[in-house]
mmCIF file of C-alpha atoms in Angstrom:
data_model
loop_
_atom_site.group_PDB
_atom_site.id
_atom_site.type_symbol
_atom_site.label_atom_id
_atom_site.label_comp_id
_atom_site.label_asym_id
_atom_site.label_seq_id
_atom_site.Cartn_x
_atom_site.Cartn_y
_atom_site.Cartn_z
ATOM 1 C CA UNK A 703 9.285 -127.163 49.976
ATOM 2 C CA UNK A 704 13.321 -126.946 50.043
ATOM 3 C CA UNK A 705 14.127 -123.360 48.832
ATOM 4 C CA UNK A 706 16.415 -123.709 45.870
ATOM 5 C CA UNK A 707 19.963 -122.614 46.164
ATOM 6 C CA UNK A 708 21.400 -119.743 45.457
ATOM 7 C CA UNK A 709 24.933 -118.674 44.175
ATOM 8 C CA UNK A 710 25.933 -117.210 47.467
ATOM 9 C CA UNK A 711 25.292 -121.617 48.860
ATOM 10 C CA UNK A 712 27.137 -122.245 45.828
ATOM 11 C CA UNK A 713 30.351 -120.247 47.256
ATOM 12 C CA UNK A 714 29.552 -120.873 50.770
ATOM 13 C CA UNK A 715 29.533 -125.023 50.258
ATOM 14 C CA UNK A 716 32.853 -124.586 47.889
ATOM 15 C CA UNK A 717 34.661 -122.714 49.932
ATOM 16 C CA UNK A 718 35.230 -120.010 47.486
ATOM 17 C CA UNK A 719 33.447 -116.183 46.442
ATOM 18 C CA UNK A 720 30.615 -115.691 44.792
ATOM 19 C CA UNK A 721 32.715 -113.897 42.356
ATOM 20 C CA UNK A 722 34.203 -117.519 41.133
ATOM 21 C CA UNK A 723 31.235 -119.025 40.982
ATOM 22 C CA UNK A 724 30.054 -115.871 38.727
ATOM 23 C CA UNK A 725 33.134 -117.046 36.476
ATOM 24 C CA UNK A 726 32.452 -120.140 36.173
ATOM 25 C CA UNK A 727 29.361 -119.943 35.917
ATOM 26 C CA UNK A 728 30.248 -117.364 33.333
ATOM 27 C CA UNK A 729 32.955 -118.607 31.317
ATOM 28 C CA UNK A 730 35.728 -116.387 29.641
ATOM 29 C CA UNK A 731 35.028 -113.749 32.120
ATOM 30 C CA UNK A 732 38.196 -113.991 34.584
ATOM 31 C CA UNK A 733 40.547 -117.435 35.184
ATOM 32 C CA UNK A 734 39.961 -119.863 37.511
ATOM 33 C CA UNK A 735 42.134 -122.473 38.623
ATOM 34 C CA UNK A 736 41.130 -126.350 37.538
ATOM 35 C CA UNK A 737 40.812 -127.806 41.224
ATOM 36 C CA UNK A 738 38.831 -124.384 41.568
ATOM 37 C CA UNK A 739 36.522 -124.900 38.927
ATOM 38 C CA UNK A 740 36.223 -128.889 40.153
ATOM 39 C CA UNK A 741 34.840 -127.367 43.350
ATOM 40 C CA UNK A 742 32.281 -125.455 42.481
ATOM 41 C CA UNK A 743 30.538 -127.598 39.572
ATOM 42 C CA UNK A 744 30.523 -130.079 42.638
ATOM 43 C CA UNK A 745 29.144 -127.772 44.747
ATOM 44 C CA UNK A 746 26.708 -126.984 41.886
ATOM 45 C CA UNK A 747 25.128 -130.402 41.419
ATOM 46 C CA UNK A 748 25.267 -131.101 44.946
ATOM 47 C CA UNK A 749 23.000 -128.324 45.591
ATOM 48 C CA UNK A 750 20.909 -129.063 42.614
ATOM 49 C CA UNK A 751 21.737 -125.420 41.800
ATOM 50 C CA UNK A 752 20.062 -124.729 38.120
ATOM 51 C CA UNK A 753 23.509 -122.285 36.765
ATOM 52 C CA UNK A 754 22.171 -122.184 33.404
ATOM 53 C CA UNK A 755 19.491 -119.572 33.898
ATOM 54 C CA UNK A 756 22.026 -118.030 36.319
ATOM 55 C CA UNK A 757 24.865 -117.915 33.375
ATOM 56 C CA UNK A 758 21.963 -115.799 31.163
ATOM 57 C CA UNK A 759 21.659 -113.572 33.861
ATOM 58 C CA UNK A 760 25.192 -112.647 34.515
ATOM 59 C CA UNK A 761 26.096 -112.857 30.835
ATOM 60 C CA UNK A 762 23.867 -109.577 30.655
ATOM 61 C CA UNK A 763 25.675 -107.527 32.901
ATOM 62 C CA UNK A 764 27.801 -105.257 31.381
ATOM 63 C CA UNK A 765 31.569 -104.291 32.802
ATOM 64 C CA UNK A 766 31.084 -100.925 31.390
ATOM 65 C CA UNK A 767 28.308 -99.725 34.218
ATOM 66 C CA UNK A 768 28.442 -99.373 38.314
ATOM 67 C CA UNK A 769 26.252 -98.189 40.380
ATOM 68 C CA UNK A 770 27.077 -95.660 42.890
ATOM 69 C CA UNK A 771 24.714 -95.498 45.883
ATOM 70 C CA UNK A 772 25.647 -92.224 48.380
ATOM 71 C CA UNK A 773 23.704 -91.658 51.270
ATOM 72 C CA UNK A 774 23.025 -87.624 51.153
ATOM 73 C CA UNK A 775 24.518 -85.154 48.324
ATOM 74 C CA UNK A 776 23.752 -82.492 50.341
ATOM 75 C CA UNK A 777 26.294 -83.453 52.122
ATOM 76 C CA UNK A 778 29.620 -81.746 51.200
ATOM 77 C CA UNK A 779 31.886 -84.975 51.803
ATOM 78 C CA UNK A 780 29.286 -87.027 49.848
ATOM 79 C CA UNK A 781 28.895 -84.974 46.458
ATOM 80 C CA UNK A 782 33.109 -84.454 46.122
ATOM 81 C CA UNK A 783 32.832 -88.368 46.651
ATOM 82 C CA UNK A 784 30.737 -88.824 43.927
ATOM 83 C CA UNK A 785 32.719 -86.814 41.567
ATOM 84 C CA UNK A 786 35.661 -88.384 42.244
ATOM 85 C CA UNK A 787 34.435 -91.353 41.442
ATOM 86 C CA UNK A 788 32.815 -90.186 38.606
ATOM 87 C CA UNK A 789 35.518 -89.035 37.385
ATOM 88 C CA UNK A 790 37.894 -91.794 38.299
ATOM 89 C CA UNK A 791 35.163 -94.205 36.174
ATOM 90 C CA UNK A 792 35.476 -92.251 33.435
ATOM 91 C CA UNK A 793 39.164 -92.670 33.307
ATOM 92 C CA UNK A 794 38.649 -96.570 33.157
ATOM 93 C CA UNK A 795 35.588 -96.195 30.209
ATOM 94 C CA UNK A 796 33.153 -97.130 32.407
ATOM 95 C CA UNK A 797 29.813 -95.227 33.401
ATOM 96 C CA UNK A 798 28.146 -94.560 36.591
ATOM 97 C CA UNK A 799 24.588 -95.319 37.648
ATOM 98 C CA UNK A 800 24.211 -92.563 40.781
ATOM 99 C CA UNK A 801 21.498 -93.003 43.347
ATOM 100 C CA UNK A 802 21.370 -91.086 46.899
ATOM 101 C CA UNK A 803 19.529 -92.946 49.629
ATOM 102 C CA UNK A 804 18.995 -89.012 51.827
ATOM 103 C CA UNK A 805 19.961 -91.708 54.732
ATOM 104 C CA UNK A 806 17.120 -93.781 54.483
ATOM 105 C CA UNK A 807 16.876 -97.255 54.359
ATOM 106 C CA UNK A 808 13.543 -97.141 52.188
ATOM 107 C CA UNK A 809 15.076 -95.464 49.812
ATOM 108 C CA UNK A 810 18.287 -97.582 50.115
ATOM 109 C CA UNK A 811 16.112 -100.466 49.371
ATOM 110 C CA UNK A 812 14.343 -98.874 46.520
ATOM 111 C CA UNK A 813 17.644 -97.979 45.113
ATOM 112 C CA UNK A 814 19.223 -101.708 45.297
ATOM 113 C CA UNK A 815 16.015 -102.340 43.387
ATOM 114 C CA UNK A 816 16.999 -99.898 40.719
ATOM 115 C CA UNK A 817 20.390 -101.354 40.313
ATOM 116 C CA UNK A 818 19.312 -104.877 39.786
ATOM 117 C CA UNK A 819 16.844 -103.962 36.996
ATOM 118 C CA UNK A 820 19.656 -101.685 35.581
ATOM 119 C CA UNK A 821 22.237 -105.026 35.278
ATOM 120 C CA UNK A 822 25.521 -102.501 36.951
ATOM 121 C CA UNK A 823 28.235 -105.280 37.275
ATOM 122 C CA UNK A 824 29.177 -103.962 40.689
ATOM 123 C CA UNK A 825 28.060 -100.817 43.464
ATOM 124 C CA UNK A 826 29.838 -98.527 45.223
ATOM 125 C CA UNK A 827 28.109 -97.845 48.176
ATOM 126 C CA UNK A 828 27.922 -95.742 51.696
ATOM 127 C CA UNK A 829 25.426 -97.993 53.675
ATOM 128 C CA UNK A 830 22.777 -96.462 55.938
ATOM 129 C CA UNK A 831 23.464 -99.375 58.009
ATOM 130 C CA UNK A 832 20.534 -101.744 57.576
ATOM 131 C CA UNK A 833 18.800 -103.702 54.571
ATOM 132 C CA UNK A 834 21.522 -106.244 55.085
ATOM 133 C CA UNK A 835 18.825 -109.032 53.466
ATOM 134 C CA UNK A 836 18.564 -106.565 50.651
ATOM 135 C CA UNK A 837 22.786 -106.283 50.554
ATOM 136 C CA UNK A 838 22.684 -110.267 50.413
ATOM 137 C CA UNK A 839 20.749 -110.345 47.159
ATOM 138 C CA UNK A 840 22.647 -108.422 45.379
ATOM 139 C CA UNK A 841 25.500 -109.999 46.315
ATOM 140 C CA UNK A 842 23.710 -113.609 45.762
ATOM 141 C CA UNK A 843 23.298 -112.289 41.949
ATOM 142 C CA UNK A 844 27.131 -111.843 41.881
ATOM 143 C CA UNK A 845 27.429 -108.181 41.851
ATOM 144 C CA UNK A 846 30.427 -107.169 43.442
ATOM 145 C CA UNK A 847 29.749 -104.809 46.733
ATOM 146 C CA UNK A 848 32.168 -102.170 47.593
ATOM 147 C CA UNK A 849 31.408 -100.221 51.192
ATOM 148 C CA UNK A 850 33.031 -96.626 51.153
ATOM 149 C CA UNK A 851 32.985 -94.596 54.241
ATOM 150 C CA UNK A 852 31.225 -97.149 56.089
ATOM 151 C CA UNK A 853 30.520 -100.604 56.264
ATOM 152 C CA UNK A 854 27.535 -103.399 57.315
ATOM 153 C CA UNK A 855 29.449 -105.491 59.678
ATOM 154 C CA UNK A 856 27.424 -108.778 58.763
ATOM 155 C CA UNK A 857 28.553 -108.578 55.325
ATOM 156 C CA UNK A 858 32.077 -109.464 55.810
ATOM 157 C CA UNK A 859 32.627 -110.865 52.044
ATOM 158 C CA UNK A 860 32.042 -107.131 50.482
ATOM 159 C CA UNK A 861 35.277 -104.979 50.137
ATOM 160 C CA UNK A 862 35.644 -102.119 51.953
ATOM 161 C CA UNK A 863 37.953 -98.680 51.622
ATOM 162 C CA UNK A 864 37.405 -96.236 54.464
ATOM 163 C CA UNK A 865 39.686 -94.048 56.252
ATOM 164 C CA UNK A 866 40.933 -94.881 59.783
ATOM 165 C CA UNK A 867 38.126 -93.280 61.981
ATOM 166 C CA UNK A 868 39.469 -94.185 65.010
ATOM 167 C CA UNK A 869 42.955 -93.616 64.733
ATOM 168 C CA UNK A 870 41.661 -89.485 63.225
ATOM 169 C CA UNK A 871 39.396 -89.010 66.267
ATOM 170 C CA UNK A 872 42.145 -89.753 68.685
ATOM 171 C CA UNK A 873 44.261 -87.865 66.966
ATOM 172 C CA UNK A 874 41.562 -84.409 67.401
ATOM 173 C CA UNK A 875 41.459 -85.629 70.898
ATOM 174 C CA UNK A 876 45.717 -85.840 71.885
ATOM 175 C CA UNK A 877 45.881 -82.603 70.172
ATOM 176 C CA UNK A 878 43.383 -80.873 72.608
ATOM 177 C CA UNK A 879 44.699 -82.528 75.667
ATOM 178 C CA UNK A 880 48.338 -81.916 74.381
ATOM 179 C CA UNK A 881 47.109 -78.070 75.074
ATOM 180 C CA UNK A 882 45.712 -78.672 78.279
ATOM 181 C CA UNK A 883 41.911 -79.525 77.553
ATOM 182 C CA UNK A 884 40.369 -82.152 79.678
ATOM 183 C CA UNK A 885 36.707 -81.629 79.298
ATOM 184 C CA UNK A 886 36.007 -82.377 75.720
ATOM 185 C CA UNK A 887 32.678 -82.632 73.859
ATOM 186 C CA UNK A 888 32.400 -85.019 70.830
ATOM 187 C CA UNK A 889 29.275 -84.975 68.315
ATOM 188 C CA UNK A 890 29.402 -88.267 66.532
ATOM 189 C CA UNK A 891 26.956 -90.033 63.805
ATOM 190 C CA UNK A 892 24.894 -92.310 64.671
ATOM 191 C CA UNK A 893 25.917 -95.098 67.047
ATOM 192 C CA UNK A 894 24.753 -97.761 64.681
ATOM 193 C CA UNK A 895 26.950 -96.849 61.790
ATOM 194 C CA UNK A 896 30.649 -98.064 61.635
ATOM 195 C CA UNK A 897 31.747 -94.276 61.511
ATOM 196 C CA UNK A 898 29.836 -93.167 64.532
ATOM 197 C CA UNK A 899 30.836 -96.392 66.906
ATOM 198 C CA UNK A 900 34.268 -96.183 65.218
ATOM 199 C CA UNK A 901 35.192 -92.268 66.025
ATOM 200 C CA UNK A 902 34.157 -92.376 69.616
ATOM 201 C CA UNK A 903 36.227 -95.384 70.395
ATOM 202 C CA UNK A 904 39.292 -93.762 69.025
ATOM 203 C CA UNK A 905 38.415 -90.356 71.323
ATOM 204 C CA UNK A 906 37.535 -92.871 74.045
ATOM 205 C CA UNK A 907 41.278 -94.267 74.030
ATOM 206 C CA UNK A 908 42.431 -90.830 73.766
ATOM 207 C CA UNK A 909 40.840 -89.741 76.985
ATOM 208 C CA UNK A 910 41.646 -93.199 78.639
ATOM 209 C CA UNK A 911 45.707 -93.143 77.892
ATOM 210 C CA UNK A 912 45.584 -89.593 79.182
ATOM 211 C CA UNK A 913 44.107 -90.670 82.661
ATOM 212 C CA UNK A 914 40.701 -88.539 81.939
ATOM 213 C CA UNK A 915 37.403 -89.552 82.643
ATOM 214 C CA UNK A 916 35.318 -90.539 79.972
ATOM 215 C CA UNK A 917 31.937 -88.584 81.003
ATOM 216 C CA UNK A 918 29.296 -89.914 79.212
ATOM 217 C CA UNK A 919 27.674 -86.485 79.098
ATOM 218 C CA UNK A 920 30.082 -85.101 76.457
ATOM 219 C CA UNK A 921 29.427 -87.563 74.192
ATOM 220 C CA UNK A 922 26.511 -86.996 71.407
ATOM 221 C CA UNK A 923 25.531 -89.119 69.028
ATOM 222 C CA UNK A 924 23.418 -87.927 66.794
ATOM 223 C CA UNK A 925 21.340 -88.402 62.968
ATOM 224 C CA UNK A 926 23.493 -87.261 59.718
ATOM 225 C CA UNK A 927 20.615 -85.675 58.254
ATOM 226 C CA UNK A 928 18.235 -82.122 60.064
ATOM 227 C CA UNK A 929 19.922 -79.530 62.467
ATOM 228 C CA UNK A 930 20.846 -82.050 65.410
ATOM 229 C CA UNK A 931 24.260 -80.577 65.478
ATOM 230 C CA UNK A 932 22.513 -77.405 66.823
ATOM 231 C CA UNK A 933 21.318 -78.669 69.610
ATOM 232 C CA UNK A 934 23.735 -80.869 70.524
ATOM 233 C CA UNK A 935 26.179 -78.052 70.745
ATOM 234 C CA UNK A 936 23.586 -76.219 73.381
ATOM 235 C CA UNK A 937 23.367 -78.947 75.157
ATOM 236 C CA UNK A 938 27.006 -78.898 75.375
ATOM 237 C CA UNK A 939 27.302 -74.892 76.277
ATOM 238 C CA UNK A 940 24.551 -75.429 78.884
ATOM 239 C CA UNK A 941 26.081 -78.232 80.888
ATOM 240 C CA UNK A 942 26.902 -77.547 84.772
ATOM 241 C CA UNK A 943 30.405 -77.773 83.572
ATOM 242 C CA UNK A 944 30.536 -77.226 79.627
ATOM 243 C CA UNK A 945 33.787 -78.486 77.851
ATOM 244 C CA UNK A 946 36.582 -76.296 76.910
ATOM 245 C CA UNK A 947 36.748 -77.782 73.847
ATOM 246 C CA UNK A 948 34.641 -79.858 71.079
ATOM 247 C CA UNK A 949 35.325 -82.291 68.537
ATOM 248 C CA UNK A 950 32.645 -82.215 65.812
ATOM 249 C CA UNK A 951 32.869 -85.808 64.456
ATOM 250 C CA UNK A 952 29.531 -85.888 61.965
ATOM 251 C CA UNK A 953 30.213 -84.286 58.905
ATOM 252 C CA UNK A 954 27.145 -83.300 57.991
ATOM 253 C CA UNK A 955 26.815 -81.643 61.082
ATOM 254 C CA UNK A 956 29.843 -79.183 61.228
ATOM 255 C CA UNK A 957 27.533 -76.158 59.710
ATOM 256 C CA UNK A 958 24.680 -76.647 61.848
ATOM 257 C CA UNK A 959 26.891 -76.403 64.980
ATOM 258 C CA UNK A 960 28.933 -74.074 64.221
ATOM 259 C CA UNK A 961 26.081 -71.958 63.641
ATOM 260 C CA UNK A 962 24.746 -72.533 66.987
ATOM 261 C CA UNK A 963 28.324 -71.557 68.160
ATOM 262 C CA UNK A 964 27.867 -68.262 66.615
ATOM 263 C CA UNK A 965 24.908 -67.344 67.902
ATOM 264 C CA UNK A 966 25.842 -68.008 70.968
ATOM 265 C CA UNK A 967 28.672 -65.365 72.989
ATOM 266 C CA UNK A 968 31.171 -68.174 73.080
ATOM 267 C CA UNK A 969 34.021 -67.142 70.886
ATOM 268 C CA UNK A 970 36.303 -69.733 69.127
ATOM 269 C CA UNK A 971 39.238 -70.015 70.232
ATOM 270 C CA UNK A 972 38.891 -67.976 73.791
ATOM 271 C CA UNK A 973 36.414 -69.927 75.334
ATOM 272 C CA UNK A 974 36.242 -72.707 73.311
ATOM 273 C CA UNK A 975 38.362 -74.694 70.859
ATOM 274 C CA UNK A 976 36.907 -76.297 67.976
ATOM 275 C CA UNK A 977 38.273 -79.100 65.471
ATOM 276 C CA UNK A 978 35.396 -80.763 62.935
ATOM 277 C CA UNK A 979 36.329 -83.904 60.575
ATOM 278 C CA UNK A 980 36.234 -82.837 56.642
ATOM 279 C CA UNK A 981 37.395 -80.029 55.175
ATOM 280 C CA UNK A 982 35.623 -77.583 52.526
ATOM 281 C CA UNK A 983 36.860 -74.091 50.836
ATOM 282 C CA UNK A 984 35.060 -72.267 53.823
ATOM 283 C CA UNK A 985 36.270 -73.672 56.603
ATOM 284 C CA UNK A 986 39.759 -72.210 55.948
ATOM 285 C CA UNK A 987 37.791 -68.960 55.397
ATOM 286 C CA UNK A 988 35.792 -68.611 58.317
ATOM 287 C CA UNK A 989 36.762 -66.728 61.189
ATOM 288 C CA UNK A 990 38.588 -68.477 63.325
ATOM 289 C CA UNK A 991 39.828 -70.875 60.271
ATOM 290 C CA UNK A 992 38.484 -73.907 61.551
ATOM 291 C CA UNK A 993 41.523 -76.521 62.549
ATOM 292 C CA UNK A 994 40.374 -80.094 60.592
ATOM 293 C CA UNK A 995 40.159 -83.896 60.223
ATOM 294 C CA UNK A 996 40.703 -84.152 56.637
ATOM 295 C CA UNK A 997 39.322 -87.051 54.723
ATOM 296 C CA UNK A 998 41.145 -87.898 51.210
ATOM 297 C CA UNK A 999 38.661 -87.996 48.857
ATOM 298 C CA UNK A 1000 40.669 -88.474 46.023
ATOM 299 C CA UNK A 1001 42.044 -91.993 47.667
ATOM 300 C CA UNK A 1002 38.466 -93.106 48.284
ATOM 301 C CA UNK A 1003 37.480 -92.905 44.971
ATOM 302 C CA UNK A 1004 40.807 -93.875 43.556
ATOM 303 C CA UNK A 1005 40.635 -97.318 45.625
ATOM 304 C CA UNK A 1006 36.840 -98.084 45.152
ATOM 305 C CA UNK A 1007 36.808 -97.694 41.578
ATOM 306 C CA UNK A 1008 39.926 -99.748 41.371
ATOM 307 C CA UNK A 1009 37.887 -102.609 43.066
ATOM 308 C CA UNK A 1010 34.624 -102.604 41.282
ATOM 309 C CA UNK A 1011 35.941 -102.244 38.169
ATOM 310 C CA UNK A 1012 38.893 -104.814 39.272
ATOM 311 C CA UNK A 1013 36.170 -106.875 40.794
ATOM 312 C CA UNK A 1014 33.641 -106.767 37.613
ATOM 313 C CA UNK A 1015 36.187 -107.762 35.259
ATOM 314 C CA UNK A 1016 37.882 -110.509 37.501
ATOM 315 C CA UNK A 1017 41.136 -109.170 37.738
ATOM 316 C CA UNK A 1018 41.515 -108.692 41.367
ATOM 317 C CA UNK A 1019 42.185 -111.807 43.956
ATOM 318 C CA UNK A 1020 39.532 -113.715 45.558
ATOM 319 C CA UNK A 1021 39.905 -112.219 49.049
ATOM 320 C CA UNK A 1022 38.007 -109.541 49.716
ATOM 321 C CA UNK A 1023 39.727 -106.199 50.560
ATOM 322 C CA UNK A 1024 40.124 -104.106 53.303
ATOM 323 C CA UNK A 1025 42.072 -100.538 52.445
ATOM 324 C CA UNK A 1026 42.200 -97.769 55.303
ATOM 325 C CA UNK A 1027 43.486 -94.172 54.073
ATOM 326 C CA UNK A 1028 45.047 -92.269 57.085
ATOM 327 C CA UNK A 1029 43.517 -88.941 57.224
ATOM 328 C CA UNK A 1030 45.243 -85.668 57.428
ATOM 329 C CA UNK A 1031 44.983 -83.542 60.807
ATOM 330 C CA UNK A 1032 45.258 -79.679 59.473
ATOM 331 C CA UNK A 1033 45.918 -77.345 62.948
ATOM 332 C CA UNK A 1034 44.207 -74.081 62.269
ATOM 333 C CA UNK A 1035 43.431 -71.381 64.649
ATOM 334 C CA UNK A 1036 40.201 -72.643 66.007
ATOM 335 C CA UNK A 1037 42.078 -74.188 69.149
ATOM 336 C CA UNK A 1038 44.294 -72.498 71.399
ATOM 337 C CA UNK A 1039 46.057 -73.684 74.641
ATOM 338 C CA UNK A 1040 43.464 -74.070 77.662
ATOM 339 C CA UNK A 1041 45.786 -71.026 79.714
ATOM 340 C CA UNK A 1042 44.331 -68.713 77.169
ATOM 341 C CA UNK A 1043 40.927 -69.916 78.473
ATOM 342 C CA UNK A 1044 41.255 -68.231 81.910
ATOM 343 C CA UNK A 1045 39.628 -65.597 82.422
ATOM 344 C CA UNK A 1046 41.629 -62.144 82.514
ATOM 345 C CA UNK A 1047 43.057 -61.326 86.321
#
């Protein structure tokens, strides 16, 4: 038996969104141009696509209600996310569903679940990089998908605001070897997120324009969630030749090594120099203050609000969206030049 179409075959055999399809589909709820419109009713009875139960279902969604889906809270970057979008939602009259997924697709799955029943007229979402089935569906029922942070890259339709990960992590990296470092640990996330994958390649094309190896060794990735960061810093400190200098690239991470830093007699920034992406109210009062990647929330939220909101209420162009915020290097004292590494005559 032929499966019946769905609204994403709709788009796909008109050439257009699914978010013009929705309008159609949906009259009165954002303007479409007439050859447009001629498109996808074509498409429509072509298909044998049934739009009239479909037109029920989207007339029931409300412009007034996102969903925000955050993979871990306990996160520091991830709960001033979610304020900031809170409170940028606010601004605009419109209320937040929040779910946290603790970075598991299960959950993540469970979640998407949630927001379907709940009728949000788009999501705001950091993906734990799988369920992309799960992704499609809601998309398919013409919810509008905006990635923040990270991104699924099958799902190239959804809109996406992130900040340049590769361009900050080269950045860490040409400031150590500007002072002489050329063994250089990096903890990353996970290799199969966009962040992870995305932050070593930038430190890779650091090391490669300076003429440095990149040793394979140095390199760590490693899970978002647990104390990982730990022991990826020992097995940094306890290499036949440890690095001079690391570049902690998981966020959720940052505390966990620099614990293990502490308890160790390696003292930031004589023997090592330190720079972790994100920046919180104790990392400037820690001792060293730690130098930073640091992230602007306040443009994340700004710009995914502004497209599921923009998005919901069909205000936006079809094209999906692509913003990149540049993050902010902040030089601290946690590095110093690699001279002052030497030990004393």
């Amino acid at each position: 038996m032929r499966k019946p179409a769905t609204i994403r075959d709709v788009a796909r055999e008109a050439g257009v969104s699914v978010a013009v399809v929705s309008r159609v589909l949906n009259d009165g709820t954002g303007p479409v141009a007439p050859q447009t419109r001629a498109k996808v009713v074509a498409a429509i009875e072509q298909l044998a696509y049934h739009p009239r139960a479909a037109a029920r279902e989207l007339q029931q969604r409300t412009t007034s209600t996102i969903g925000l889906v955050l993979a871990d809270l306990a996160n520091p970057f991830f709960a001033r996310l979610a304020d900031r979008v809170v409170w940028e939602a606010r601004a605009r009259g419109v209320h937040v569903v929040l779910l946290t997924t603790q970075e598991d697709p299960h959950l993540e799955a469970e979640s998407l679940d949630t927001l379907i029943e709940r009728s949000v007229a788009s999501v705001i979402a950091t993906p734990a990089g799988d369920n992309v089935e799960k992704w499609g569906r809601l998309i398919d029922l013409g919810i509008d998908v905006v990635f923040v942070d990270r991104e699924i890259d099958q799902l190239e339709q959804t809109d996406v605001v992130t900040i340049r990960n590769d361009v900050s992590a080269e950045v860490a990296a040409n400031h150590l070897i500007g002072l002489g470092h050329s063994r250089i640990g990096f903890i990353s996330g996970p290799a199969d997120t966009s962040t992870g994958r995305d932050r070593v390649a930038g430190f890779r094309r650091a090391l490669q324009a300076a003429g440095l190896a990149a040793d394979g060794e140095l390199v760590h990735h490693i899970p978002f969630r647990g104390d990982a960061g730990a022991d990826a810093v020992g097995a940094l400190l306890n290499a036949p030749e440890p690095p001079t200098a690391i570049i902690v690239g998981n966020t959720a991470q940052v505390r966990s090594a620099l614990r293990r830093i502490k308890q160790s007699d390696i003292r930031v920034p004589e023997d090592l120099s330190l720079v972790v992406f994100d920046d919180n109210p104790w990392t400037e009062l820690v001792s060293p203050p730690l130098t930073v990647i640091r992230q602007p929330i306040d443009m994340l939220a700004l710009h995914s609000v502004e497209l599921a909101v923009g998005r919901a209420k069909g205000l936006l162009p079809e094209p999906r969206r692509r913003i990149e915020v540049d993050a902010e290097f902040v030089r601290r004292s946690s590095t110093a030049p690699l001279a002052q590494h030497a030990p004393a005559p």
